[in-house]
Coordinates of C-alpha atoms in Angstrom, one line a residue:
M1 CA 0.0 0.0 0.0
M2 CA 2.9 2.4 0.9
R3 CA 4.6 1.6 -2.5
F4 CA 1.3 2.2 -4.3
Q5 CA 0.8 5.6 -2.5
S6 CA 4.4 6.6 -3.4
L7 CA 3.7 5.6 -7.0
E8 CA 0.6 7.7 -7.0
N9 CA 2.5 10.7 -5.6
A10 CA 5.2 10.3 -8.2
F11 CA 2.7 10.2 -11.1
F12 CA 0.9 13.2 -9.6
L13 CA 4.1 15.2 -9.4
A14 CA 5.0 14.2 -13.0
L15 CA 1.5 15.3 -14.1
L16 CA 1.9 18.6 -12.2
L17 CA 5.2 19.4 -13.9
L18 CA 3.8 18.4 -17.3
V19 CA 0.7 20.6 -17.2
T20 CA 2.7 23.4 -15.7
A21 CA 5.2 23.2 -18.6
A22 CA 2.3 22.9 -21.1
F23 CA 0.6 26.0 -19.6
L24 CA 3.9 28.0 -19.8
G25 CA 4.3 26.9 -23.4
V26 CA 0.7 28.1 -24.2
V27 CA 1.2 31.5 -22.7
Q28 CA 4.9 32.1 -23.5
D29 CA 4.1 34.7 -26.1
F30 CA 2.3 36.7 -23.4
L31 CA 4.9 36.4 -20.7
Q32 CA 6.2 40.0 -21.3
P33 CA 2.8 41.6 -20.9
V34 CA 2.4 39.5 -17.7
F35 CA 5.7 40.7 -16.4
W36 CA 5.1 44.4 -17.1
A37 CA 1.6 44.2 -15.6
A38 CA 3.0 42.6 -12.5
L39 CA 5.8 45.2 -12.4
L40 CA 3.5 48.2 -12.8
A41 CA 1.0 46.7 -10.3
S42 CA 3.9 46.4 -7.8
L43 CA 5.1 50.0 -8.5
F44 CA 1.6 51.5 -8.0
H45 CA 0.3 49.2 -5.3
R46 CA 0.9 51.9 -2.6
L47 CA -1.2 54.4 -4.6
Y48 CA -4.0 51.8 -4.9
V49 CA -3.9 51.1 -1.2
R50 CA -3.9 54.9 -0.4
W51 CA -6.9 55.5 -2.6
L52 CA -9.0 52.5 -1.5
P53 CA -10.3 53.9 1.8
A54 CA -11.2 57.3 0.1
L55 CA -13.3 55.4 -2.4
G56 CA -15.3 53.5 0.2
G57 CA -13.3 50.3 -0.1
R58 CA -14.6 49.6 -3.7
E59 CA -11.7 47.6 -5.1
S60 CA -12.8 47.5 -8.7
L61 CA -13.4 51.3 -8.9
T62 CA -10.0 52.0 -7.2
A63 CA -8.2 49.6 -9.5
A64 CA -9.9 51.2 -12.6
L65 CA -8.9 54.8 -11.4
T66 CA -5.4 53.7 -10.7
L67 CA -5.2 52.1 -14.1
L68 CA -6.4 55.4 -15.7
F69 CA -3.8 57.3 -13.7
I70 CA -1.0 55.0 -15.0
L71 CA -2.3 55.4 -18.6
L72 CA -2.3 59.2 -18.4
I73 CA 0.9 59.7 -16.4
V74 CA 3.2 56.9 -17.7
I75 CA 1.9 55.1 -20.8
L76 CA 0.5 58.0 -22.9
P77 CA 3.7 60.1 -22.6
L78 CA 5.8 57.1 -23.6
I79 CA 3.6 56.6 -26.7
L80 CA 3.9 60.3 -27.6
V81 CA 7.7 60.1 -27.2
G82 CA 7.8 57.0 -29.4
L83 CA 5.9 58.7 -32.1
A84 CA 8.2 61.7 -32.0
V85 CA 11.3 59.4 -32.2
T86 CA 9.8 57.6 -35.2
H87 CA 9.2 60.9 -37.0
E88 CA 12.7 62.2 -36.1
S89 CA 14.5 59.1 -37.2
A90 CA 12.7 59.1 -40.6
L91 CA 13.5 62.8 -41.0
F92 CA 17.2 62.2 -40.0
Y93 CA 17.4 59.4 -42.6
Q94 CA 16.0 61.6 -45.3
R95 CA 18.5 64.4 -44.5
I96 CA 21.4 62.1 -44.8
T97 CA 20.4 60.4 -48.0
S98 CA 19.6 63.8 -49.6
G99 CA 23.0 65.2 -48.6
E100 CA 21.5 67.9 -46.4
I101 CA 23.6 66.5 -43.6
D102 CA 27.2 66.3 -44.8
I103 CA 28.8 63.2 -43.3
Q104 CA 32.1 63.7 -45.0
K105 CA 32.7 67.2 -43.6
P106 CA 34.8 66.2 -40.5
I107 CA 37.3 64.2 -42.7
R108 CA 37.6 67.0 -45.2
Y109 CA 38.3 69.5 -42.4
V110 CA 41.0 67.2 -40.9
E111 CA 42.6 66.8 -44.4
Q112 CA 42.6 70.6 -45.0
T113 CA 43.7 71.8 -41.5
L114 CA 45.9 69.0 -40.3
P115 CA 48.3 67.8 -43.1
A116 CA 50.1 65.7 -40.5
A117 CA 46.9 63.7 -40.0
R118 CA 46.6 63.1 -43.7
D119 CA 50.2 62.0 -43.9
F120 CA 49.7 59.7 -40.9
L121 CA 46.7 58.1 -42.7
E122 CA 48.7 57.6 -45.8
R123 CA 51.6 55.9 -43.9
L124 CA 49.0 53.6 -42.4
G125 CA 47.8 52.8 -45.9
V126 CA 44.4 54.3 -45.3
D127 CA 42.7 55.9 -48.3
A128 CA 41.0 59.1 -47.1
Q129 CA 38.4 58.9 -49.9
R130 CA 37.6 55.4 -49.0
L131 CA 37.3 56.4 -45.4
K132 CA 34.9 59.2 -46.3
D133 CA 32.8 56.8 -48.4
G134 CA 32.8 54.2 -45.6
L135 CA 31.7 56.8 -43.1
S136 CA 28.9 58.0 -45.4
S137 CA 27.8 54.4 -46.0
A138 CA 27.8 53.6 -42.3
A139 CA 25.7 56.7 -41.5
V140 CA 23.2 55.8 -44.2
T141 CA 23.1 52.2 -43.1
G142 CA 22.6 53.2 -39.5
S143 CA 19.8 55.7 -40.2
R144 CA 18.2 53.2 -42.6
F145 CA 18.2 50.7 -39.8
L146 CA 16.5 53.1 -37.4
A147 CA 13.9 54.0 -40.0
S148 CA 13.3 50.3 -40.7
Q149 CA 12.8 49.6 -37.0
A150 CA 10.1 52.3 -37.0
V151 CA 8.5 50.6 -40.0
N152 CA 8.7 47.2 -38.3
I153 CA 6.9 48.7 -35.3
G154 CA 4.2 49.9 -37.7
Q155 CA 3.9 46.5 -39.4
N156 CA 3.7 44.8 -36.0
A157 CA 1.1 47.3 -34.8
L158 CA -1.7 44.6 -34.4
R159 CA 0.5 42.3 -32.3
L160 CA 1.8 45.2 -30.2
T161 CA -1.8 46.4 -29.7
V162 CA -2.9 43.0 -28.6
M163 CA 0.0 42.8 -26.1
F164 CA -0.7 46.3 -24.9
F165 CA -4.4 45.5 -24.1
V166 CA -3.5 42.2 -22.5
M167 CA -1.1 44.1 -20.2
L168 CA -3.8 46.6 -19.3
Y169 CA -6.3 43.8 -18.7
L170 CA -3.9 42.0 -16.4
L171 CA -2.8 45.2 -14.7
F172 CA -6.4 45.9 -13.6
F173 CA -6.7 42.4 -11.9
F174 CA -3.1 42.6 -10.5
L175 CA -4.0 45.9 -8.9
R176 CA -7.3 44.7 -7.5
D177 CA -6.3 41.1 -6.5
G178 CA -2.5 41.3 -6.3
S179 CA -2.3 40.9 -2.5
R180 CA -4.5 37.8 -2.6
L181 CA -2.6 36.4 -5.6
V182 CA 0.7 36.7 -3.7
E183 CA -0.8 35.1 -0.6
S184 CA -2.0 32.2 -2.7
L185 CA 1.4 31.7 -4.3
I186 CA 3.0 31.8 -0.8
H187 CA 0.6 29.1 0.3
V188 CA 1.1 26.9 -2.7
L189 CA 4.9 27.2 -3.4
P190 CA 6.9 24.5 -1.5
I191 CA 9.7 26.7 -0.4
G192 CA 8.6 27.9 3.1
D193 CA 6.3 30.8 3.8
E194 CA 9.0 33.0 5.4
R195 CA 11.4 32.4 2.5
E196 CA 8.7 33.1 0.0
R197 CA 7.6 36.4 1.7
R198 CA 11.2 37.5 1.7
L199 CA 11.7 36.6 -2.0
F200 CA 8.5 38.4 -3.0
A201 CA 9.4 41.4 -1.0
K202 CA 12.8 41.5 -2.7
F203 CA 11.1 41.2 -6.1
A204 CA 8.9 44.2 -5.4
E205 CA 11.7 46.2 -3.9
V206 CA 14.1 45.7 -6.7
S207 CA 11.6 46.1 -9.5
R208 CA 10.3 49.3 -8.1
A209 CA 13.8 50.7 -7.5
T210 CA 15.1 49.7 -10.9
L211 CA 12.1 51.0 -12.9
K212 CA 11.8 54.2 -10.9
G213 CA 15.5 54.9 -10.9
T214 CA 16.0 54.0 -14.6
L215 CA 13.1 56.2 -15.7
V216 CA 14.1 59.2 -13.6
V217 CA 17.8 59.0 -14.6
G218 CA 16.9 58.3 -18.2
L219 CA 14.4 61.2 -18.5
V220 CA 16.8 63.7 -16.8
Q221 CA 19.7 62.6 -19.0
G222 CA 17.6 62.6 -22.1
V223 CA 16.2 66.0 -21.6
L224 CA 19.6 67.5 -20.7
G225 CA 21.2 65.8 -23.7
G226 CA 18.5 66.9 -26.1
L227 CA 18.8 70.5 -24.9
L228 CA 22.6 70.3 -25.2
F229 CA 22.4 69.0 -28.8
W230 CA 19.8 71.6 -29.7
A231 CA 22.0 74.4 -28.2
V232 CA 25.1 73.4 -30.2
G233 CA 23.1 72.9 -33.4
I234 CA 23.1 69.1 -33.8
E235 CA 20.4 67.8 -36.1
A236 CA 17.5 65.7 -34.6
A237 CA 18.1 66.8 -31.1
V238 CA 14.9 65.2 -29.9
F239 CA 15.9 61.9 -31.4
W240 CA 19.3 61.9 -29.8
G241 CA 17.8 62.8 -26.5
V242 CA 15.6 59.8 -26.6
V243 CA 18.5 57.6 -27.6
M244 CA 20.3 58.9 -24.5
T245 CA 17.2 58.0 -22.4
V246 CA 17.2 54.5 -23.8
L247 CA 20.9 54.0 -23.4
S248 CA 20.8 55.3 -19.8
V249 CA 19.7 51.8 -18.7
L250 CA 23.5 51.1 -18.9
P251 CA 24.9 52.6 -15.7
A252 CA 27.9 55.0 -16.0
V253 CA 28.4 54.6 -19.8
G254 CA 24.9 54.9 -21.3
A255 CA 24.5 58.6 -22.2
G256 CA 28.3 58.9 -22.9
L257 CA 27.8 56.5 -25.9
V258 CA 26.0 59.4 -27.6
W259 CA 27.5 62.7 -26.4
A260 CA 31.2 61.5 -26.6
P261 CA 31.0 60.6 -30.4
A262 CA 29.1 63.9 -30.9
A263 CA 32.0 65.8 -29.3
L264 CA 34.5 64.0 -31.5
W265 CA 32.4 64.9 -34.5
M266 CA 32.4 68.6 -33.5
F267 CA 36.2 68.6 -33.1
A268 CA 36.7 66.9 -36.4
A269 CA 34.3 69.2 -38.1
G270 CA 36.2 72.3 -37.0
E271 CA 33.9 73.3 -34.1
P272 CA 36.3 72.9 -31.1
V273 CA 34.3 75.3 -28.9
K274 CA 31.1 73.3 -29.4
G275 CA 33.1 70.1 -28.9
L276 CA 34.4 71.4 -25.6
V277 CA 30.9 72.5 -24.5
I278 CA 29.6 69.0 -25.2
V279 CA 32.5 67.3 -23.3
G280 CA 32.2 69.7 -20.3
F281 CA 28.4 69.5 -20.1
G282 CA 28.3 65.8 -20.7
A283 CA 30.9 64.9 -18.2
L284 CA 30.1 67.4 -15.4
V285 CA 26.3 67.6 -15.7
I286 CA 24.9 64.6 -17.5
G287 CA 27.5 62.3 -15.9
L288 CA 26.8 63.8 -12.5
V289 CA 23.1 62.9 -12.8
D290 CA 24.1 59.3 -13.3
N291 CA 26.6 59.3 -10.4
L292 CA 24.3 61.0 -8.0
L293 CA 20.7 59.9 -8.8
R294 CA 21.3 56.2 -9.7
P295 CA 23.0 55.2 -6.4
L296 CA 20.2 57.1 -4.5
L297 CA 17.3 55.6 -6.5
V298 CA 18.6 52.2 -7.4
G299 CA 21.7 51.1 -5.4
R300 CA 20.3 52.2 -2.0
D301 CA 17.0 50.4 -2.4
T302 CA 18.3 47.3 -4.1
K303 CA 21.3 47.1 -1.7
M304 CA 23.4 45.9 -4.6
P305 CA 26.8 47.3 -5.7
D306 CA 27.0 49.3 -8.9
Y307 CA 29.1 46.7 -10.7
L308 CA 26.5 44.0 -10.1
I309 CA 23.8 46.3 -11.3
L310 CA 25.8 47.0 -14.5
I311 CA 26.6 43.3 -15.4
S312 CA 23.1 42.1 -14.6
T313 CA 21.6 44.9 -16.7
L314 CA 23.9 44.1 -19.6
G315 CA 23.2 40.4 -19.3
G316 CA 19.4 41.0 -19.1
L317 CA 19.4 43.2 -22.1
A318 CA 21.5 40.7 -24.1
G319 CA 19.4 37.7 -23.2
L320 CA 15.9 39.1 -22.8
G321 CA 15.7 42.3 -24.8
I322 CA 14.3 45.6 -23.5
S323 CA 12.6 43.9 -20.5
G324 CA 16.0 42.6 -19.4
F325 CA 17.0 46.0 -17.9
V326 CA 14.6 45.2 -15.1
I327 CA 14.6 41.4 -15.1
G328 CA 18.4 41.2 -15.0
P329 CA 18.8 43.2 -11.7
I330 CA 15.8 41.3 -10.2
I331 CA 17.4 37.9 -10.9
A332 CA 20.7 39.2 -9.4
A333 CA 18.9 40.4 -6.3
L334 CA 17.0 37.1 -5.9
F335 CA 20.3 35.3 -6.4
L336 CA 21.8 37.3 -3.5
V337 CA 18.9 37.0 -1.2
A338 CA 18.6 33.2 -1.8
W339 CA 22.2 32.7 -0.9
E340 CA 21.9 35.0 2.1
M341 CA 19.0 32.8 3.3
F342 CA 21.0 29.6 2.7
V343 CA 24.0 30.9 4.7
E344 CA 21.7 32.2 7.5
E345 CA 19.8 28.9 7.8
F346 CA 22.3 26.2 7.0
G347 CA 25.7 27.7 6.9
S348 CA 26.5 27.2 10.6
H349 CA 24.9 23.8 10.7
A350 CA 26.4 22.2 7.6
P351 CA 29.8 21.2 9.1
A352 CA 28.1 19.6 12.1
T353 CA 25.7 17.7 9.8
L354 CA 28.5 16.4 7.6
Q355 CA 30.6 15.5 10.7
D356 CA 27.7 13.6 12.3
G357 CA 27.2 11.6 9.1
G358 CA 23.5 12.3 9.2
E359 CA 22.9 10.7 12.6
N360 CA 21.7 14.0 14.1
G361 CA 19.6 15.1 11.1
G362 CA 16.7 16.1 13.4
D363 CA 18.9 18.5 15.4
A364 CA 20.1 20.1 12.2
D365 CA 16.6 20.6 11.0
G366 CA 15.7 22.0 14.4
G367 CA 18.6 24.5 14.1
A368 CA 17.4 25.5 10.7
E369 CA 13.9 26.1 12.1
E370 CA 15.4 28.3 14.9
A371 CA 17.3 30.3 12.3
V372 CA 14.1 31.0 10.4
A373 CA 12.3 31.9 13.6
E374 CA 15.0 34.4 14.5
E375 CA 14.6 36.3 11.2
P376 CA 13.4 39.9 11.7

């Protein structure tokens, strides 16, 4: 009878794993909307809780108003910025292909004003004309890529629209029922309630800090960078400002990937004053924003060092796309807290357990339980 019961349990666990894998396979195309809905619900949960008593405890109405607030304050501005970037990138591509923006100007200036540089290129076997043609081709290719991405977004409009409304639909229920869903997961998952609460708390803490910090730093750097480019007369200042905002997900180096080449361009084009202005403003103002705000908004709340935030962000972006700038740090934070729990609960008992050869297994378990009970 015992063997039959064990066999039943084994088959049930196998069935549980099978249907779980099948369910994840069915919904895999919608995992990103699920993630972003959960992330936004976590970010605005405090607002929902604050509004709930004022609205007489009506959960559905409070969730609907919170959702409307998110649409107006977060999502609608992002859509408008996306439309502006699409327009600017297409216009930038047209200006390059029509010759309105002279890509070869910096090389011609270097050839005319710095004969030593021309001689140096000749000694290296570099053909200046070929270099100019290559630079023009690279600029056209890059701008064409940006324009094609905008076209691809338009072609995938139906899919993106479906994903968007799925996210909004889920966001409503996550706002309204999020606390109950989390409690259900804590009850079901076989990890231990205290551990699960700690992991869920870390998920909410890191996701809020990462999204909030990245958005604030990105917006500030993008606005400052766009104004800087507009002031020195660089074409498509709005577009480059948004590019800085997007690249600001990379700590320390993000915005510099835009303003540093722009400064070199100005120096090569015979505009040293503008080049110095870009370098000075970029390093002292835009860079200072990253160095001051990011540790305050991200590092302090996540309790992770900057280098770990950087590599987890880069790894997340490389493996998971745009969502990776949040998922990467979340995984890194969960990794740290899981190992912290392991050390707290089992680190001091592992040598004794190994030394006893398993004879005092009950004592080791009791010690682990005491470690859990002593957690704040």
